[in-house]
Tab-separated table of C-alpha atoms in Angstrom:
chain	number	residue	atom	x	y	z
A	26	MET	CA	-14.291	53.709	10.501
A	27	PRO	CA	-13.139	53.103	6.917
A	28	LYS	CA	-10.525	50.400	6.562
A	29	ALA	CA	-6.939	51.318	5.771
A	30	THR	CA	-5.583	50.234	2.422
A	31	VAL	CA	-2.483	48.074	2.663
A	32	LEU	CA	0.349	49.060	0.374
A	33	PRO	CA	3.054	46.687	-0.864
A	34	ARG	CA	5.063	45.070	1.930
A	35	GLY	CA	2.742	46.213	4.678
A	36	LEU	CA	2.903	49.999	4.627
A	37	PRO	CA	-0.533	51.137	5.841
A	38	LEU	CA	-2.379	53.908	4.021
A	39	LYS	CA	-5.256	55.588	5.810
A	40	PRO	CA	-7.734	57.339	3.512
A	41	PHE	CA	-6.440	60.719	2.294
A	42	VAL	CA	-3.095	60.335	4.080
A	43	ASN	CA	0.320	60.090	2.481
A	44	PRO	CA	2.183	57.290	4.328
A	45	TYR	CA	5.598	58.205	2.943
A	46	TYR	CA	5.992	61.950	3.278
A	47	THR	CA	4.609	64.819	5.318
A	48	GLY	CA	5.745	68.318	4.470
A	49	PRO	CA	4.684	71.829	3.512
A	50	VAL	CA	2.703	72.577	0.382
A	51	SER	CA	4.941	73.687	-2.483
A	52	ASP	CA	4.818	74.357	-6.213
A	53	HIS	CA	4.967	70.564	-6.766
A	54	PHE	CA	3.314	69.140	-3.602
A	55	ASP	CA	-0.309	69.767	-2.681
A	56	GLY	CA	-0.097	68.421	0.862
A	57	LYS	CA	-0.854	64.852	-0.141
A	58	ARG	CA	0.498	64.194	-3.633
A	59	PHE	CA	3.324	65.452	-5.809
A	60	PHE	CA	2.669	66.847	-9.291
A	61	ASN	CA	4.432	68.321	-12.312
A	62	PRO	CA	4.080	72.131	-12.221
A	63	GLY	CA	2.262	73.241	-15.351
A	64	GLY	CA	2.459	69.686	-16.659
A	65	GLU	CA	0.282	66.684	-17.358
A	66	MET	CA	-1.154	64.044	-15.083
A	67	PRO	CA	-0.393	60.376	-15.797
A	68	ALA	CA	-2.935	58.307	-17.660
A	69	SER	CA	-5.959	57.266	-15.640
A	70	LEU	CA	-6.484	53.701	-14.476
A	71	ARG	CA	-9.281	53.414	-17.033
A	72	GLN	CA	-6.971	54.503	-19.865
A	73	ILE	CA	-4.372	51.996	-18.743
A	74	TRP	CA	-6.957	49.206	-18.570
A	75	GLU	CA	-8.220	50.002	-22.065
A	76	TRP	CA	-4.655	50.073	-23.387
A	77	GLN	CA	-3.828	46.714	-21.813
A	78	ARG	CA	-6.865	45.214	-23.548
A	79	SER	CA	-6.056	46.735	-26.944
A	80	GLY	CA	-3.840	43.886	-28.167
A	81	GLN	CA	-1.416	46.254	-29.956
A	82	ARG	CA	1.748	45.104	-28.218
A	83	ARG	CA	4.471	43.953	-30.613
A	84	LYS	CA	6.040	40.580	-29.899
A	85	TRP	CA	9.632	40.617	-28.614
A	86	PRO	CA	12.036	37.678	-28.959
A	87	LEU	CA	12.677	35.730	-25.761
A	88	ALA	CA	16.272	36.997	-25.716
A	89	ALA	CA	17.730	40.261	-26.994
A	90	PRO	CA	21.467	39.936	-26.323
A	91	SER	CA	23.556	43.073	-26.126
A	92	PRO	CA	26.231	43.627	-28.786
A	93	PHE	CA	28.647	44.301	-25.886
A	94	ALA	CA	30.229	41.798	-23.539
A	95	ALA	CA	29.579	42.221	-19.834
A	96	ASP	CA	31.964	44.720	-18.282
A	97	ILE	CA	34.246	44.130	-15.301
A	98	PRO	CA	34.773	47.579	-13.799
A	99	PRO	CA	37.980	48.639	-12.082
A	100	PRO	CA	37.888	49.082	-8.297
A	101	GLU	CA	37.782	52.863	-8.687
A	102	VAL	CA	38.392	55.784	-11.052
A	103	THR	CA	40.377	58.757	-9.753
A	104	GLY	CA	41.852	61.995	-11.051
A	105	GLU	CA	39.932	64.092	-13.585
A	106	ALA	CA	38.205	61.088	-15.122
A	107	ALA	CA	34.866	59.315	-15.046
A	108	ARG	CA	33.621	55.950	-16.308
A	109	MET	CA	29.960	55.235	-17.060
A	110	VAL	CA	28.736	51.692	-17.748
A	111	ALA	CA	25.241	50.701	-18.920
A	112	VAL	CA	23.820	47.801	-16.906
A	113	GLY	CA	20.486	47.675	-18.742
A	114	HIS	CA	17.205	49.625	-18.862
A	115	ALA	CA	17.854	52.665	-16.606
A	116	SER	CA	20.639	51.101	-14.517
A	117	PHE	CA	24.119	52.649	-14.764
A	118	LEU	CA	27.366	52.569	-12.809
A	119	LEU	CA	29.277	55.864	-12.624
A	120	GLN	CA	32.833	55.736	-11.293
A	121	THR	CA	34.505	59.071	-10.572
A	122	GLY	CA	36.434	60.829	-7.817
A	123	GLY	CA	37.083	57.512	-6.115
A	124	LEU	CA	33.337	56.892	-5.717
A	125	ASN	CA	31.238	54.151	-7.303
A	126	ILE	CA	27.650	55.324	-7.816
A	127	LEU	CA	24.747	53.213	-9.067
A	128	PHE	CA	21.639	54.736	-10.638
A	129	ASP	CA	18.286	52.888	-10.575
A	130	PRO	CA	19.908	49.458	-10.125
A	131	VAL	CA	17.882	46.437	-11.270
A	132	TRP	CA	19.589	43.039	-11.321
A	133	SER	CA	16.375	41.004	-10.938
A	134	ASP	CA	15.214	38.684	-13.722
A	135	ARG	CA	11.910	40.556	-13.667
A	136	CYS	CA	10.989	44.104	-12.803
A	137	ALA	CA	8.275	43.869	-10.177
A	138	PRO	CA	9.223	40.293	-9.264
A	139	PRO	CA	7.926	37.640	-9.256
A	140	ILE	CA	5.334	38.417	-11.958
A	141	GLY	CA	6.525	41.567	-13.725
A	142	PRO	CA	8.048	41.826	-17.212
A	143	LYS	CA	10.954	39.464	-17.802
A	144	ARG	CA	14.499	40.543	-18.577
A	145	HIS	CA	15.503	40.059	-22.237
A	146	ASN	CA	19.262	40.457	-21.772
A	147	VAL	CA	21.732	39.880	-18.978
A	148	PRO	CA	23.016	42.825	-16.936
A	149	GLY	CA	25.969	44.680	-18.428
A	150	ILE	CA	27.882	43.959	-15.203
A	151	ALA	CA	27.461	40.729	-13.257
A	152	PHE	CA	26.385	41.533	-9.701
A	153	ASP	CA	29.402	39.711	-8.290
A	154	ASP	CA	31.706	41.808	-10.493
A	155	LEU	CA	30.556	45.113	-9.012
A	156	PRO	CA	33.245	47.120	-7.242
A	157	GLU	CA	32.528	48.418	-3.772
A	158	ILE	CA	29.377	50.530	-4.118
A	159	HIS	CA	29.401	53.768	-2.137
A	160	VAL	CA	26.199	55.496	-3.291
A	161	VAL	CA	22.910	54.296	-4.799
A	162	CYS	CA	20.633	56.885	-6.435
A	163	VAL	CA	17.014	55.927	-7.109
A	164	SER	CA	15.066	58.331	-9.313
A	165	HIS	CA	11.558	57.278	-8.245
A	166	SER	CA	9.472	54.428	-6.875
A	167	HIS	CA	8.297	52.596	-10.027
A	168	TYR	CA	9.310	48.944	-9.946
A	169	ASP	CA	11.581	49.119	-12.992
A	170	HIS	CA	13.678	51.738	-11.172
A	171	MET	CA	13.255	50.840	-7.493
A	172	ASP	CA	13.862	47.087	-7.392
A	173	ARG	CA	13.546	45.785	-3.849
A	174	PRO	CA	15.578	42.553	-4.247
A	175	THR	CA	18.483	44.435	-5.825
A	176	LEU	CA	18.452	47.203	-3.223
A	177	GLU	CA	18.426	44.629	-0.443
A	178	ARG	CA	21.385	42.776	-1.997
A	179	LEU	CA	23.317	46.019	-2.346
A	180	HIS	CA	22.606	46.983	1.262
A	181	ASP	CA	23.609	43.588	2.594
A	182	ARG	CA	26.839	43.350	0.588
A	183	HIS	CA	28.032	46.957	0.268
A	184	GLY	CA	26.152	49.035	2.843
A	185	PRO	CA	25.939	52.047	0.487
A	186	ARG	CA	24.376	55.423	1.081
A	187	PHE	CA	21.001	55.699	-0.673
A	188	VAL	CA	20.103	59.117	-2.095
A	189	VAL	CA	16.459	59.405	-3.150
A	190	PRO	CA	13.650	61.929	-3.738
A	191	LEU	CA	11.216	62.830	-0.967
A	192	GLY	CA	9.189	59.917	0.396
A	193	CYS	CA	11.277	57.211	-1.247
A	194	ASP	CA	13.284	56.936	1.963
A	195	ALA	CA	10.262	55.411	3.715
A	196	LEU	CA	10.154	52.669	1.102
A	197	ILE	CA	13.898	51.980	1.335
A	198	ARG	CA	13.641	51.727	5.131
A	199	SER	CA	10.709	49.339	4.784
A	200	PHE	CA	13.051	47.107	2.744
A	201	ARG	CA	15.990	47.395	5.174
A	202	LYS	CA	15.490	49.229	8.465
A	203	THR	CA	19.216	49.849	8.889
A	204	ALA	CA	19.747	51.402	5.445
A	205	GLU	CA	21.598	54.723	5.362
A	206	VAL	CA	19.199	56.782	3.277
A	207	SER	CA	18.605	60.488	2.755
A	208	ALA	CA	15.616	61.987	0.941
A	209	HIS	CA	15.747	65.294	-0.892
A	210	ASP	CA	13.545	67.781	-2.710
A	211	TRP	CA	14.102	69.170	-6.178
A	212	HIS	CA	17.047	71.585	-6.412
A	213	GLU	CA	18.649	70.208	-3.241
A	214	ARG	CA	22.397	69.695	-3.589
A	215	VAL	CA	23.954	66.701	-1.853
A	216	ALA	CA	27.720	66.462	-1.280
A	217	LEU	CA	28.919	62.884	-1.757
A	218	SER	CA	32.605	63.650	-1.185
A	219	GLY	CA	34.996	66.556	-1.462
A	220	ASP	CA	35.071	66.099	-5.247
A	221	VAL	CA	31.597	64.815	-6.128
A	222	ALA	CA	28.122	66.250	-5.490
A	223	LEU	CA	24.713	65.865	-7.042
A	224	THR	CA	21.543	67.909	-7.269
A	225	LEU	CA	18.065	66.425	-7.607
A	226	ASP	CA	16.508	68.113	-10.614
A	227	PRO	CA	12.861	68.317	-11.759
A	228	THR	CA	11.676	65.744	-14.256
A	229	HIS	CA	8.205	65.250	-15.746
A	230	HIS	CA	7.027	61.937	-14.363
A	231	TRP	CA	5.066	60.341	-11.495
A	232	SER	CA	5.399	57.526	-8.962
A	233	ALA	CA	3.576	54.551	-7.452
A	234	ARG	CA	4.055	51.132	-5.924
A	235	GLY	CA	0.369	50.249	-6.292
A	236	ILE	CA	-2.962	51.766	-7.267
A	237	ALA	CA	-3.512	53.440	-3.881
A	238	ASP	CA	-0.317	55.526	-3.652
A	239	ARG	CA	-0.003	57.280	-6.998
A	240	ARG	CA	2.224	60.401	-6.840
A	241	MET	CA	2.878	60.049	-3.092
A	242	THR	CA	6.659	59.986	-3.503
A	243	LEU	CA	8.692	62.467	-5.531
A	244	TRP	CA	10.606	61.746	-8.766
A	245	ALA	CA	13.826	63.391	-9.961
A	246	SER	CA	16.796	63.477	-12.304
A	247	PHE	CA	20.376	63.789	-11.050
A	248	ALA	CA	22.863	66.503	-12.020
A	249	VAL	CA	26.202	65.085	-10.893
A	250	GLU	CA	29.259	67.315	-10.437
A	251	THR	CA	32.401	65.255	-11.037
A	252	PRO	CA	36.122	65.964	-11.530
A	253	ALA	CA	35.485	65.166	-15.219
A	254	GLY	CA	32.604	67.624	-15.571
A	255	LEU	CA	28.812	67.517	-15.281
A	256	VAL	CA	26.994	64.219	-15.788
A	257	TYR	CA	23.204	64.547	-16.129
A	258	VAL	CA	21.227	61.351	-15.492
A	259	VAL	CA	17.499	61.063	-16.255
A	260	GLY	CA	15.815	57.899	-15.029
A	261	ASP	CA	12.399	58.593	-16.541
A	262	SER	CA	10.728	61.641	-18.042
A	263	GLY	CA	8.130	62.906	-20.389
A	264	PHE	CA	9.370	65.619	-22.728
A	265	HIS	CA	7.125	68.429	-21.404
A	266	GLY	CA	8.160	70.743	-24.247
A	267	GLY	CA	11.787	70.463	-23.152
A	268	GLU	CA	11.168	72.881	-20.261
A	269	ASN	CA	13.147	70.974	-17.665
A	270	TYR	CA	16.066	70.469	-20.038
A	271	ARG	CA	16.320	74.143	-20.915
A	272	ALA	CA	16.132	75.047	-17.221
A	273	ALA	CA	18.854	72.510	-16.394
A	274	ARG	CA	21.129	73.984	-19.058
A	275	LEU	CA	20.752	77.432	-17.499
A	276	ARG	CA	21.159	76.094	-13.961
A	277	TYR	CA	24.177	73.792	-14.345
A	278	GLY	CA	25.726	74.529	-17.716
A	279	ALA	CA	26.142	72.058	-20.542
A	280	PRO	CA	26.774	68.467	-19.393
A	281	LYS	CA	29.738	66.496	-20.614
A	282	LEU	CA	27.504	63.419	-20.593
A	283	ALA	CA	23.725	63.001	-20.455
A	284	VAL	CA	21.765	59.782	-19.937
A	285	LEU	CA	18.374	60.222	-21.617
A	286	PRO	CA	15.545	57.677	-21.903
A	287	ILE	CA	14.472	56.718	-25.442
A	288	GLY	CA	12.082	53.788	-24.888
A	289	ALA	CA	8.720	52.656	-23.473
A	290	TYR	CA	6.758	55.348	-25.336
A	291	ALA	CA	3.892	53.542	-27.143
A	292	PRO	CA	0.995	54.121	-27.285
A	293	ARG	CA	1.684	57.833	-27.242
A	294	ALA	CA	-1.769	58.734	-25.935
A	295	VAL	CA	-0.955	56.865	-22.718
A	296	MET	CA	2.812	57.227	-22.452
A	297	ARG	CA	3.474	60.779	-23.681
A	298	PRO	CA	3.229	62.472	-20.235
A	299	GLN	CA	5.748	60.103	-18.651
A	300	HIS	CA	8.065	58.659	-21.335
A	301	GLN	CA	9.708	60.716	-24.075
A	302	ASP	CA	10.388	59.047	-27.408
A	303	PRO	CA	13.726	59.093	-29.289
A	304	ASP	CA	12.858	62.211	-31.287
A	305	GLU	CA	12.126	64.095	-28.086
A	306	ALA	CA	15.268	62.694	-26.448
A	307	VAL	CA	17.429	64.074	-29.267
A	308	ARG	CA	15.818	67.472	-28.830
A	309	ALA	CA	16.449	67.150	-25.078
A	310	ALA	CA	20.140	66.576	-25.785
A	311	ARG	CA	20.251	69.700	-27.933
A	312	PHE	CA	18.407	71.785	-25.331
A	313	LEU	CA	20.951	70.586	-22.756
A	314	GLN	CA	23.816	71.134	-25.229
A	315	ALA	CA	25.177	67.827	-23.991
A	316	GLU	CA	28.568	66.963	-25.468
A	317	MET	CA	27.616	63.263	-25.434
A	318	SER	CA	24.365	61.414	-24.774
A	319	LEU	CA	23.525	57.806	-23.998
A	320	GLY	CA	20.018	56.533	-24.741
A	321	SER	CA	18.512	54.410	-21.968
A	322	HIS	CA	15.242	52.744	-20.929
A	323	PHE	CA	14.882	50.408	-23.915
A	324	GLY	CA	15.498	46.824	-24.945
A	325	THR	CA	15.685	45.098	-21.531
A	326	PHE	CA	12.121	44.970	-20.178
A	327	GLN	CA	9.092	45.106	-22.473
A	328	LEU	CA	6.892	47.648	-20.738
A	329	THR	CA	4.945	49.082	-23.675
A	330	ASP	CA	3.767	48.393	-27.228
A	331	GLU	CA	6.692	49.287	-29.508
A	332	ALA	CA	8.809	46.623	-31.180
A	333	LEU	CA	12.197	45.755	-29.715
A	334	GLU	CA	14.125	47.468	-32.517
A	335	ASP	CA	11.909	50.560	-32.715
A	336	PRO	CA	13.699	52.882	-30.215
A	337	VAL	CA	17.124	52.470	-31.832
A	338	ALA	CA	15.685	52.867	-35.332
A	339	ARG	CA	13.787	55.985	-34.323
A	340	LEU	CA	16.886	57.332	-32.602
A	341	GLY	CA	18.818	57.114	-35.861
A	342	ALA	CA	16.023	58.873	-37.715
A	343	ALA	CA	15.768	61.585	-35.058
A	344	LEU	CA	19.504	62.277	-35.157
A	345	ALA	CA	19.237	62.866	-38.895
A	346	ARG	CA	16.142	65.021	-38.483
A	347	TRP	CA	17.725	67.262	-35.832
A	348	ASP	CA	21.217	67.408	-37.353
A	349	VAL	CA	23.055	65.540	-34.596
A	350	SER	CA	25.962	63.241	-35.399
A	351	PRO	CA	25.364	59.591	-34.357
A	352	ALA	CA	28.756	59.810	-32.635
A	353	ARG	CA	27.197	62.201	-30.099
A	354	PHE	CA	24.155	60.106	-29.116
A	355	LEU	CA	24.564	56.352	-28.724
A	356	PRO	CA	22.081	53.708	-27.538
A	357	ALA	CA	23.297	52.367	-24.199
A	358	HIS	CA	23.035	48.619	-24.676
A	359	PRO	CA	24.102	46.654	-21.585
A	360	GLY	CA	27.879	46.608	-21.247
A	361	ARG	CA	28.515	49.842	-23.180
A	362	VAL	CA	31.271	51.878	-21.497
A	363	HIS	CA	31.808	55.614	-21.918
A	364	LEU	CA	34.886	57.372	-20.575
A	365	LEU	CA	35.437	60.992	-19.636
A	366	PRO	CA	37.305	63.014	-20.738
A	367	HIS	CA	36.321	62.165	-24.285
A	368	ALA	CA	37.337	63.323	-27.739
A	369	ILE	CA	34.411	63.124	-30.154
A	370	ASP	CA	35.228	63.499	-33.837
A	371	ALA	CA	31.955	65.178	-34.759
A	372	PRO	CA	30.678	68.748	-34.554
A	373	LEU	CA	28.605	69.787	-31.566
A	374	PRO	CA	25.241	71.087	-32.803
A	375	ALA	CA	24.286	74.670	-32.156
A	376	PRO	CA	21.855	75.324	-29.287
A	377	LEU	CA	18.288	74.419	-30.236
A	378	ALA	CA	15.840	77.318	-30.130
A	379	PRO	CA	12.479	76.519	-28.477
A	380	THR	CA	10.440	76.926	-31.663
A	381	ALA	CA	6.942	75.489	-31.993
A	382	GLU	CA	8.370	72.466	-33.809
A	383	ALA	CA	11.151	71.917	-31.270
A	384	VAL	CA	8.854	71.889	-28.231
A	385	ALA	CA	5.940	69.959	-29.749
A	386	PRO	CA	5.221	66.344	-28.776
A	387	THR	CA	6.353	63.960	-31.486
A	388	ASP	CA	3.600	63.195	-33.963
A	389	HIS	CA	4.620	59.819	-35.349
A	390	ALA	CA	1.941	59.941	-38.009
A	391	ALA	CA	3.297	63.237	-39.355
A	392	LEU	CA	6.967	62.277	-39.547
A	393	PRO	CA	8.472	62.017	-43.034
A	394	THR	CA	7.742	58.695	-44.714
A	395	ALA	CA	11.392	57.642	-44.718
A	396	ILE	CA	11.633	58.106	-40.947
A	397	THR	CA	8.414	56.227	-40.287
A	398	ALA	CA	9.416	53.389	-42.591
A	399	THR	CA	12.835	53.044	-40.967
A	400	ALA	CA	11.413	53.030	-37.474
A	401	THR	CA	8.671	50.505	-38.137
A	402	ALA	CA	10.581	48.074	-40.336
A	403	LYS	CA	10.586	44.533	-38.951
């Protein structure tokens, strides 16, 4: 008999068996693994190994403090209002309808502790300053989004409800057997209260906790219905020609606020299928017709090759290229607070047509010289 592979924290994996999820074949599940319909597979282990040996990673400073002070949130936000706070990387606190909802919370000093990439700035909210947490949404199982120590601390202190994509519930229960967790497929709507609901939406990504369980849990974005309007939160995504963003716009309407990743994109040959760059994120915002966007997934953990300042510089260049006011797309440094309803003194761009240029992957080498120079300046 072949030996079973042991996954992180003791979950057994027999050959050709998914240990997290068993369900019917669908347009994004082949009976064993999930996939992006019509999309790309993640880089192979060989590609990743060759990239790691390439020596192209830019050096980050030991500390990259946020320009914002750490926030102390109120106990709750009620009425027709919402309050979004950036914690760092892809972690956000949304307060609305009397609920406090965390997305992809990571308070650890490293992602993938104890040996993963170190944190370069402190969380935008101290853990002890969190209000009572009612719901925790985890977009997928990668360590920089599903942080076991943080999830355990949240369970032990707040006892929240965990809402996750298919298969991720098995991981959460392996962390804390008593966790209240529900797992959902794409397009499944989940009522959180009488005033707040969310739908798990397709995103172009993948999942893993180790080399033996790639794509065995699902990944998702969150379309959150709030008294203040739609809030669309993307934990991680490749651009995929903007398909998922255009579909979301048709499905839910234009969001009042979108959280869109802008970092961890270099080298493009490896990262393009899973991490959009700032230029693609700006196009995503226009496809969504988002009134306001916050750029995430940059500046806290060094996961890829680009320089610390590169995502924000490229974001500025992309906003100019795609005729979007900087007031409508801000980098979400830890501690940044955004309130709904908002009044933004800048025109909302017209809907972006899916032309060949608008859906193409960003070609950094072909960008105008001024954009390239701005983005790569030390």
